[in-house]
Short mmCIF file of C-alpha atoms in Angstrom, two decimals:
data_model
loop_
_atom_site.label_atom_id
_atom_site.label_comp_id
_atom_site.label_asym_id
_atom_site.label_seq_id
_atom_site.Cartn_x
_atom_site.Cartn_y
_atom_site.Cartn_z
CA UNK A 30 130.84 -106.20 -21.14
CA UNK A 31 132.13 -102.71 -22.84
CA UNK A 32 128.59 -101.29 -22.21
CA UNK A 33 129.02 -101.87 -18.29
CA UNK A 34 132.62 -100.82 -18.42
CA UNK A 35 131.73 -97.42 -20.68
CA UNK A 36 128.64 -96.94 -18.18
CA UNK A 37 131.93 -97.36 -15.33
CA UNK A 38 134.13 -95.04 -17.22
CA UNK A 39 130.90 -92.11 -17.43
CA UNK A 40 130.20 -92.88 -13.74
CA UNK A 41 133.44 -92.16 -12.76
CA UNK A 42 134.24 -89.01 -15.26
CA UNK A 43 130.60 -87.58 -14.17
CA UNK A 44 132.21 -88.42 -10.32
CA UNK A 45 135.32 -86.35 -10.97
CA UNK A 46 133.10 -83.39 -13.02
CA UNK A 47 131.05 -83.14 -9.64
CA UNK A 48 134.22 -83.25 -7.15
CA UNK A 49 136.05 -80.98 -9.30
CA UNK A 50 132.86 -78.55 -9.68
CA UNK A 51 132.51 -78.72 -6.09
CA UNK A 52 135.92 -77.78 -5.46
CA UNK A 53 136.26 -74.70 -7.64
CA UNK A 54 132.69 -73.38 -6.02
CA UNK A 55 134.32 -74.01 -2.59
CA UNK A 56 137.19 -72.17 -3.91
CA UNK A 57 135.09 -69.43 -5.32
CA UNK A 58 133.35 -69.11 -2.31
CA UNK A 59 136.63 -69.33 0.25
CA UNK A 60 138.14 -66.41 -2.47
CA UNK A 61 134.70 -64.19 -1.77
CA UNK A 62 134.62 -64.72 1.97
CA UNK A 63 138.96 -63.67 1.75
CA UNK A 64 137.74 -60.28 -0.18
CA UNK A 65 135.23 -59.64 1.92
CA UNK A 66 136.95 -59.96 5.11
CA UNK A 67 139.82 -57.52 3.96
CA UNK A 68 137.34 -54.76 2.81
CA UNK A 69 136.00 -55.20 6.61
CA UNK A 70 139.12 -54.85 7.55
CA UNK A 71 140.80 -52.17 5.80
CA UNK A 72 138.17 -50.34 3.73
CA UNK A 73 134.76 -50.99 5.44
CA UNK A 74 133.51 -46.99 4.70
CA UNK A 75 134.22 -46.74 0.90
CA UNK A 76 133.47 -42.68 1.27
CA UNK A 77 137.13 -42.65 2.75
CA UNK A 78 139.01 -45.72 1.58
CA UNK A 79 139.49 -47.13 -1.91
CA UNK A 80 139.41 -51.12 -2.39
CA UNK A 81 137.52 -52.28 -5.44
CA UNK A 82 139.00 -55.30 -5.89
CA UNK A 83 137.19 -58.65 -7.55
CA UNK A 84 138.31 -61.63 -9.31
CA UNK A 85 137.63 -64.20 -12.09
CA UNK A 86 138.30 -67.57 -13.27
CA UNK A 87 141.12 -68.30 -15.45
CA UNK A 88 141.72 -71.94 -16.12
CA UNK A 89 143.53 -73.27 -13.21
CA UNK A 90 144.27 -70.15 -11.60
CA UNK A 91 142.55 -66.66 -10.78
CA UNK A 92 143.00 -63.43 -12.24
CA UNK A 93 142.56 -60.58 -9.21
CA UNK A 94 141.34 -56.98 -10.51
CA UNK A 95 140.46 -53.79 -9.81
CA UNK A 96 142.26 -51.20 -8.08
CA UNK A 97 143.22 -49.98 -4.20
CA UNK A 98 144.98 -46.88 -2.68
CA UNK A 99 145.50 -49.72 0.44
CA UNK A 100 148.91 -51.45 -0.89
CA UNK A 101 148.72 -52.99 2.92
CA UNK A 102 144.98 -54.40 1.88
CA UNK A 103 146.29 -55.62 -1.26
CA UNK A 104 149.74 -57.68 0.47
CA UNK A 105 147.46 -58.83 3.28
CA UNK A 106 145.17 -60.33 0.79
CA UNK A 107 147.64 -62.06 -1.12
CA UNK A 108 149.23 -63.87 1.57
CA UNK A 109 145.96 -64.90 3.09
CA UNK A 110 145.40 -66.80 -0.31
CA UNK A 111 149.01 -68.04 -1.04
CA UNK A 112 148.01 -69.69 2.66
CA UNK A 113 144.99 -71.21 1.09
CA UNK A 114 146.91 -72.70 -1.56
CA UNK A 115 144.78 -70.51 -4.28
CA UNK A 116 146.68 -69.89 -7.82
CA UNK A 117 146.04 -66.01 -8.67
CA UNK A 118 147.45 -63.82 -11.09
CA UNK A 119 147.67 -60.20 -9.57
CA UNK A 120 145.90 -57.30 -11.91
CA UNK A 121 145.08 -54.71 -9.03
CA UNK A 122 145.83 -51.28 -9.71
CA UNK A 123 147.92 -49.88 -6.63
CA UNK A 124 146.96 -45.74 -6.79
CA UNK A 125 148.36 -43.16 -7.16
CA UNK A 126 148.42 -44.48 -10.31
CA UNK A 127 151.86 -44.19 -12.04
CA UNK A 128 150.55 -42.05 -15.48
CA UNK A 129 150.27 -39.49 -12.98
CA UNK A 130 153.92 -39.27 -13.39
CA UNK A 131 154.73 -37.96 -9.77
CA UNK A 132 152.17 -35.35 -9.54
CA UNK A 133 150.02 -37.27 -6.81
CA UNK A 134 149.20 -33.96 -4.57
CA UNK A 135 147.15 -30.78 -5.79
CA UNK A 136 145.95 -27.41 -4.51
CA UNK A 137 141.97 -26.01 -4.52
CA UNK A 138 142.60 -22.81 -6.85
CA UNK A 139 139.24 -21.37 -7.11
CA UNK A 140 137.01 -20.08 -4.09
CA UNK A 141 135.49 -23.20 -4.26
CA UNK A 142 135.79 -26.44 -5.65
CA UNK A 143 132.49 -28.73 -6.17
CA UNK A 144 133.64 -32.41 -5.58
CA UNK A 145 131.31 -35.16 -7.54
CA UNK A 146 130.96 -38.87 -6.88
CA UNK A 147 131.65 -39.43 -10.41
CA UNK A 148 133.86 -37.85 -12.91
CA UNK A 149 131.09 -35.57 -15.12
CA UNK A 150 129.19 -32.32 -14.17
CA UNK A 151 126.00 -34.03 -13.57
CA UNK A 152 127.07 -36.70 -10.73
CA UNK A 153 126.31 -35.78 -7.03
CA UNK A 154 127.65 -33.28 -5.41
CA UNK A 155 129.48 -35.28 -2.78
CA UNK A 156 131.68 -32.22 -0.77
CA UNK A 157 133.35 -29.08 -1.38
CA UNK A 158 137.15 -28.28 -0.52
CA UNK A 159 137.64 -24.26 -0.64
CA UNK A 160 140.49 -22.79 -2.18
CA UNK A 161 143.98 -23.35 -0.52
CA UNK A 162 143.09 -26.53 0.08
CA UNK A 163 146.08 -29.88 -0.18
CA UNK A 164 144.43 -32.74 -1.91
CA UNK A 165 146.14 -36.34 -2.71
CA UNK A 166 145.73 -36.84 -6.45
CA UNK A 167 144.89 -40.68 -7.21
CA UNK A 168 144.06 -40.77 -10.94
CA UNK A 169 143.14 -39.26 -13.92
CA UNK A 170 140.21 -40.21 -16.47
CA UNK A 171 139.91 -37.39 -18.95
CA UNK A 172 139.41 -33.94 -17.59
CA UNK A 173 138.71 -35.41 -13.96
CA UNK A 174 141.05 -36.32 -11.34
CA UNK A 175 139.95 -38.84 -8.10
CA UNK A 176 141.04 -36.72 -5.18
CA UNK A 177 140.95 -37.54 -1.53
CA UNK A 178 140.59 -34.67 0.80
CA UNK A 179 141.76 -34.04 4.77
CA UNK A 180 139.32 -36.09 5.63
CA UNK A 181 140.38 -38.54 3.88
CA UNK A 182 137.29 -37.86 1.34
CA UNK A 183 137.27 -39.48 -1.99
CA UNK A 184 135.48 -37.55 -4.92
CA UNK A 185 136.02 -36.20 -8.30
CA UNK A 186 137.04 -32.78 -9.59
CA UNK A 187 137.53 -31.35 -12.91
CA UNK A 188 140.92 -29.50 -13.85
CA UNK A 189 139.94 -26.14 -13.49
CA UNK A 190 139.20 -27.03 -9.40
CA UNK A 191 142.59 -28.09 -8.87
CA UNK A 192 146.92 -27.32 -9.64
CA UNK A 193 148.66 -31.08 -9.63
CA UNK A 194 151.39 -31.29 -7.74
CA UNK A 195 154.82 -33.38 -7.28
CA UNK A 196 155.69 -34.58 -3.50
CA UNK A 197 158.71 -31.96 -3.25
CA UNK A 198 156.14 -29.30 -4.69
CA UNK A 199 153.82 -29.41 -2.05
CA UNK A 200 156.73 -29.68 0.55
CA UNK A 201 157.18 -26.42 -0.84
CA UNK A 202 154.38 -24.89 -0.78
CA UNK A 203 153.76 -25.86 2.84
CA UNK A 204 157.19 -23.97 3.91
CA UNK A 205 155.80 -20.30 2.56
CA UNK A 206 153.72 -17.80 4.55
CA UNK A 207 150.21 -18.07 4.29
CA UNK A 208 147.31 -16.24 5.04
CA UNK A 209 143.52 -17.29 6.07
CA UNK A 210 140.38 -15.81 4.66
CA UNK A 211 138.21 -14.76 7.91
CA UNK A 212 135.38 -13.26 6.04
CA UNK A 213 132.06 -15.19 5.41
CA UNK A 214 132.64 -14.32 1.66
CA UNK A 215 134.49 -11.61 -0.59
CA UNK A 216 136.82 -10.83 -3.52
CA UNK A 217 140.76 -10.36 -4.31
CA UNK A 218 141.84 -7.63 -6.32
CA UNK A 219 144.29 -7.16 -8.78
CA UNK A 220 146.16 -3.82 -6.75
CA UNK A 221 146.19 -3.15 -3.03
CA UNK A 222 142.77 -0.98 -3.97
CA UNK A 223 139.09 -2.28 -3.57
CA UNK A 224 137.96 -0.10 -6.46
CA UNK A 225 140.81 -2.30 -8.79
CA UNK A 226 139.33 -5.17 -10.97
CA UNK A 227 138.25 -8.39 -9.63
CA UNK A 228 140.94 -11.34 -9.15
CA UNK A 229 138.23 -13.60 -7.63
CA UNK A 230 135.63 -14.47 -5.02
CA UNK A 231 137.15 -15.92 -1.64
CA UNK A 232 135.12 -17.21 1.02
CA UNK A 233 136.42 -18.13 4.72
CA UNK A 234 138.74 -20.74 5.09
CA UNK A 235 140.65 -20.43 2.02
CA UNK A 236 144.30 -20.32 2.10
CA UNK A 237 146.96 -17.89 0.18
CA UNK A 238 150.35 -17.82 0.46
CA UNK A 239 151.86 -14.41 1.24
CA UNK A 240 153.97 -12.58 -0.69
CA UNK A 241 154.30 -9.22 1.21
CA UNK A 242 152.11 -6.67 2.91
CA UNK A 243 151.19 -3.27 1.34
CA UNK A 244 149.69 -0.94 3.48
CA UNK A 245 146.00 -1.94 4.23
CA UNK A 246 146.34 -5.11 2.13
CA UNK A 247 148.16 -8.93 1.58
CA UNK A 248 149.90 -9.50 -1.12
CA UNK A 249 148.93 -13.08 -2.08
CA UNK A 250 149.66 -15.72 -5.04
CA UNK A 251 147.45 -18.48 -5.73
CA UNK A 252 148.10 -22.19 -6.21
CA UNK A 253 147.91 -21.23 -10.05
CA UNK A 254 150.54 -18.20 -10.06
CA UNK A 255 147.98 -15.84 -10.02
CA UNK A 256 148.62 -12.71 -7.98
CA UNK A 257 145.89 -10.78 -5.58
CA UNK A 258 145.59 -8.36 -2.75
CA UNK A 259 143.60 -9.23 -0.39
CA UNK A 260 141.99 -6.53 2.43
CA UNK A 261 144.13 -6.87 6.03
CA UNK A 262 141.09 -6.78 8.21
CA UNK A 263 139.17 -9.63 6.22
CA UNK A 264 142.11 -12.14 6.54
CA UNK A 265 145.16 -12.84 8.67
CA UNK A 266 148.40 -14.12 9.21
CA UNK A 267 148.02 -17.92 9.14
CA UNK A 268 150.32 -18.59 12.04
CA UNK A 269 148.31 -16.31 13.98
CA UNK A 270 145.41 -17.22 13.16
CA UNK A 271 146.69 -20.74 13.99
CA UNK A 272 147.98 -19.65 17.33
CA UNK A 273 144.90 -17.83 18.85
CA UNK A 274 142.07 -20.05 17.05
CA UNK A 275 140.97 -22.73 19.44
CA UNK A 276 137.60 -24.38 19.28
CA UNK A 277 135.90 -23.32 22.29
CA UNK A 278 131.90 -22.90 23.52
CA UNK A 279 131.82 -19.29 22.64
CA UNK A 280 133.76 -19.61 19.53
CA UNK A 281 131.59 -22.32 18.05
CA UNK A 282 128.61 -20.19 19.00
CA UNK A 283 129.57 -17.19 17.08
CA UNK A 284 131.22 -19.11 13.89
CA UNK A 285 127.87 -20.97 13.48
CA UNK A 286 125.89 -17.53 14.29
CA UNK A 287 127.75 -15.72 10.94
CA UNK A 288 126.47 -18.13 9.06
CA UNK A 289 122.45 -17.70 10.19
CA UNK A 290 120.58 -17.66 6.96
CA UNK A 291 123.14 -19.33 4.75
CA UNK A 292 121.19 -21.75 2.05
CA UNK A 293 121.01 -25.47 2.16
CA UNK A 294 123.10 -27.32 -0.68
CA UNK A 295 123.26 -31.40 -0.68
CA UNK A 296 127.03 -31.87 -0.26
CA UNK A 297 128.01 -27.60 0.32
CA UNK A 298 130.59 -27.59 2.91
CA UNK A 299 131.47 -23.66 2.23
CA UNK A 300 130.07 -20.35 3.20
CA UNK A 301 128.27 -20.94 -0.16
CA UNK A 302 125.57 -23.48 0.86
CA UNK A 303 125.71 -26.21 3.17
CA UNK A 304 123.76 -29.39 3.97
CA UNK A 305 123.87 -30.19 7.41
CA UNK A 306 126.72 -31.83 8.15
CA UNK A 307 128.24 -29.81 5.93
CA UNK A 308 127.61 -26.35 8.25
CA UNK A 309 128.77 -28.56 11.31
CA UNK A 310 132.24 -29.42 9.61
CA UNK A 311 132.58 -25.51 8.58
CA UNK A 312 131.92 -24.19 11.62
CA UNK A 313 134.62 -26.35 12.87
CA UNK A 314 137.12 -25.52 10.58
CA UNK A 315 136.82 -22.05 10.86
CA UNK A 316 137.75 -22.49 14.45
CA UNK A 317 140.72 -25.19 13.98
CA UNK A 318 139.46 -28.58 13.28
CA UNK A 319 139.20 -31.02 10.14
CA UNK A 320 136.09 -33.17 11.32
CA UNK A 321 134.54 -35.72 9.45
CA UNK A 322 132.71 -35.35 6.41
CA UNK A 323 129.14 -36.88 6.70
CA UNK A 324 126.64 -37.17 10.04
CA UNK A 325 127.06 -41.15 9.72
CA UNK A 326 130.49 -40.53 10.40
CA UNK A 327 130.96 -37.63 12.76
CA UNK A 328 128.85 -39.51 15.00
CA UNK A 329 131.26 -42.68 15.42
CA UNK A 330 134.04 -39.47 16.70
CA UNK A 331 134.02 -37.77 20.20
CA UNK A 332 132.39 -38.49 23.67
CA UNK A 333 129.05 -39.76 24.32
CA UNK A 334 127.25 -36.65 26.20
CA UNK A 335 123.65 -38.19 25.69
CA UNK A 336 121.56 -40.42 24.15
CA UNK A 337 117.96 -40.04 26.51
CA UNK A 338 117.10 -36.52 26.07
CA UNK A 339 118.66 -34.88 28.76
CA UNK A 340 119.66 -32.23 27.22
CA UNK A 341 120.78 -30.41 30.22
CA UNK A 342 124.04 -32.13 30.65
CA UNK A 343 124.90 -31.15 26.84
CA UNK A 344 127.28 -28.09 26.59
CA UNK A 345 127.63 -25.48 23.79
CA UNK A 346 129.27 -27.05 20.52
CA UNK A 347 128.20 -30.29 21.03
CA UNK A 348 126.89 -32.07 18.12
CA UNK A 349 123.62 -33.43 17.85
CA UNK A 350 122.47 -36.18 15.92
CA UNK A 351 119.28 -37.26 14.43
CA UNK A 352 117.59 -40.71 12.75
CA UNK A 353 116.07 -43.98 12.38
CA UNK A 354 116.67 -45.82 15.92
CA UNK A 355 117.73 -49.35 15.32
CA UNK A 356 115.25 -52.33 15.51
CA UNK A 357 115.65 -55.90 15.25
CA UNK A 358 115.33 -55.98 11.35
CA UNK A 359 116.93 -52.71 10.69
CA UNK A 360 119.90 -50.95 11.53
CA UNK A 361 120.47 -47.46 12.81
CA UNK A 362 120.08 -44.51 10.66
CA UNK A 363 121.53 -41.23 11.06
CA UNK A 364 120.21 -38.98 8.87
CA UNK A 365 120.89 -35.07 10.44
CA UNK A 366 123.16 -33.25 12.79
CA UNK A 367 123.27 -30.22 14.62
CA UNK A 368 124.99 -27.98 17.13
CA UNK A 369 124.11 -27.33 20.45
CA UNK A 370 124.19 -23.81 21.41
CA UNK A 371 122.44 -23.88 24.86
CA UNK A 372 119.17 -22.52 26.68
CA UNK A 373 117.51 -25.74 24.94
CA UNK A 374 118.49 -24.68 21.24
CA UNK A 375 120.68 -26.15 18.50
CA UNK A 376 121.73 -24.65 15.20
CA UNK A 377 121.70 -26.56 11.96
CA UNK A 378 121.07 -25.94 8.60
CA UNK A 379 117.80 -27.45 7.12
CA UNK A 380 116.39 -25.30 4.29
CA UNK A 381 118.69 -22.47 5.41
CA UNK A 382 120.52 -22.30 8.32
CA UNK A 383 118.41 -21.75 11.36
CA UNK A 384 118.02 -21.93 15.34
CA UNK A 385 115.62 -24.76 16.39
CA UNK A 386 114.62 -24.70 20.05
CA UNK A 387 113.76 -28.60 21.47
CA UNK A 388 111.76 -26.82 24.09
CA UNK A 389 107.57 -27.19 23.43
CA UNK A 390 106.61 -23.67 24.42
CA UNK A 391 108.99 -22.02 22.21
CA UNK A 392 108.06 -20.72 18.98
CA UNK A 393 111.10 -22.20 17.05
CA UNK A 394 110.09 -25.62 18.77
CA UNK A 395 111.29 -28.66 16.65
CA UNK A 396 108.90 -31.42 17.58
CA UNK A 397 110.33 -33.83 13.80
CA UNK A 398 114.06 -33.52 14.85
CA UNK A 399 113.63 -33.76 18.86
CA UNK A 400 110.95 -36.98 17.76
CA UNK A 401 113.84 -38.35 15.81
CA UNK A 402 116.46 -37.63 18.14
CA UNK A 403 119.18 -40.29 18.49
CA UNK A 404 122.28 -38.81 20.51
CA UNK A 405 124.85 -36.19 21.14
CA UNK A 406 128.40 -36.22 21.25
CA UNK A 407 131.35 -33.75 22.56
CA UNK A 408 134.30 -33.11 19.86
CA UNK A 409 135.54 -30.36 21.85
CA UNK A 410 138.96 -31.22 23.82
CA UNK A 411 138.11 -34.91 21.98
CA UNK A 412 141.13 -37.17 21.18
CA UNK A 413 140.34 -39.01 18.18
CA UNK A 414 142.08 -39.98 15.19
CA UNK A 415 139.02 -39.02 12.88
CA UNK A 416 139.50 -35.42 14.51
CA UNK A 417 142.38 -33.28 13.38
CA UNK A 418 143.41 -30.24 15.26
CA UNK A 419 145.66 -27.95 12.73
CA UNK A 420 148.19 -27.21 15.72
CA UNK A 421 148.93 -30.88 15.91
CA UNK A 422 148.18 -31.66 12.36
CA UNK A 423 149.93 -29.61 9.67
CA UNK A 424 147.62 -29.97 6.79
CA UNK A 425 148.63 -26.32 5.74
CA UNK A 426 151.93 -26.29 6.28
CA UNK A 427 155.33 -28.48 7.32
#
């Protein structure tokens, strides 16, 4: 009789053990399927949104960690599981992180700054952001910082790329003159005289604030207090700049034509080396718009112009894109871009910056990239929320 009723009582207890197992891995699994969805939702390219979040069992309860720049991502998740009736202890890091101690913007000081996908010399070269440049600031780990760019960007850089900067300092900064580097590259100098030592190299696109003018030169300070004349006809006025710069067919043609010959550099986005996508977001820039970092993602922005090869209803400065087509075990892959810049030619930088011609008989005929082309798309006169035009957007100033 107490042999059947302990064989009962193990029954039973091995009974519960299963339910109770079967619960928590329907728990588990309900807590996974919550994370995911959220990252879908509010993080689902991880280039350009921050939401490492993950979780593990404590007891009755769970013990959510990580860390997010998405405090929305974070509250949505946390009511979805208070709905669910699932116990959690919340660990996640909401950045900026607070040992930044307010300083959660910062300025490019150098000519350029080399952005890495992890914080150390020898990580990838992810993108470049040229001097003048406003960054958010999310966190520090040693001599690195996690930035996130205009684009909204994420990468590392190592103090000596960037100034840190309070909220009411960049507000600041924002409300002084400025001037724009027009050259392809060049130097500051230390007096209004081009003989005068070397401040530093400058390449287009980099910003200054202005001091005064002296004769045939700007008087300039960098992010870093450092002060440098800079030579009037390689540069001008921001605001003027601003005012007359307007991406347009011939303006995209001759941006992208000053930089014929420039070398190809995996992650360059500077009139120091490029990779493709890279030359295609200067060229922009240099006539008024923040565009999109990588090819994967400048193709999701503009207006469909093609996707069959007729290339004669593309127009100059639209951006062509290149890949894997889709099939029904693999998804698309876009791999290249480049920019149209008519009579059946596009300019992109692969191995150095070059004109490729899509046309058979021509002798700069492309036959890998026009086998492997996927579509084109206009980003001229686009309205997209990817796209940022500096007259509507002041990135540079208030």
């Amino acid at each position: 009789m107490n042999k059947n009723i302990l064989k009962i009582i193990l029954i039973c207890f091995g009974l519960f053990f299963l339910a109770a197992c079967k619960h928590n891995a329907e728990k588990v699994d309900l807590l996974s399927g919550k994370l995911e969805a959220i990252k879908v939702k509010y993080a689902p390219d991880k280039r350009v949104a921050l939401f490492n979040v993950e979780f593990e069992k404590e007891k009755e309860t769970y013990l959510l960690k990580g860390e997010s720049d998405l405090p929305e991502a974070v509250a949505d998740l946390k009511e979805k599981l208070k709905a669910e009736n699932i116990n959690f202890i919340d660990s996640i890091h909401i950045l900026p992180s607070k040992n930044l101690n307010g300083k959660t913007f910062g300025l490019v000081t150098i000519s350029v700054a080399n952005l890495r996908s992890n914080p150390k010399h020898s990580a990838e070269l992810a993108t470049q952001a040229t001097l003048g440049t406003p960054v958010k600031v999310l966190k520090k780990e040693g001599n690195w910082s996690l930035i996130q760019t205009p684009d909204k960007y994420l990468a590392w850089v190592d103090d000596g790329g960037i100034i840190p900067m309070s909220s009411e300092e960049m507000s600041t900064w924002k409300s002084h003159p400025k001037i724009i580097y027009t050259n392809i590259v060049g130097s500051t100098y230390s007096e209004p005289d081009s003989q005068s030592q070397v401040v530093s190299d400058i390449v287009a696109g980099s910003i200054l604030e202005l001091l005064e003018e002296e004769k045939d030169f700007f008087k300039v300070k960098y992010p870093d207090d450092r002060i440098a004349f800079v030579i009037k006809n390689e540069a001008q006025l921001y605001d003027d700049w601003l005012k007359n710069t307007k991406p347009t067919a011939e303006s995209l043609i001759a941006t992208s034509k000053k930089l014929m010959g420039l070398p190809y550099l995996w992650g360059g986005t500077s009139t120091k080396g490029v990779d493709c996508s890279g030359f295609t977001k200067t060229v922009y820039f240099l006539n008024g718009m923040v565009i999109p970092r990588d090819a994967s993602q400048q193709v999701n922005t503009g207006q469909l112009t093609d996707e069959t090869k007729k290339f004669d209803q593309l127009q100059p400065g639209d951006l062509l894109f290149f890949g894997r087509k889709a099939t029904d075990s693999t998804i698309e892959k876009v791999v290249h871009v480049g920019m149209w810049i008519g009579n059946n030619e596009f300019i992109h930088s692969s191995g150095k910056v070059r004109i490729s011609s899509i046309d058979k008989n021509s002798p700069n005929f492309d036959s890998d990239n026009l086998n492997r082309y996927l579509r084109s798309k206009r980003i001229i006169n686009s309205e997209d929320d990817a796209l940022l035009n500096l007259i509507k957007t002041p990135v540079f100033k208030d």
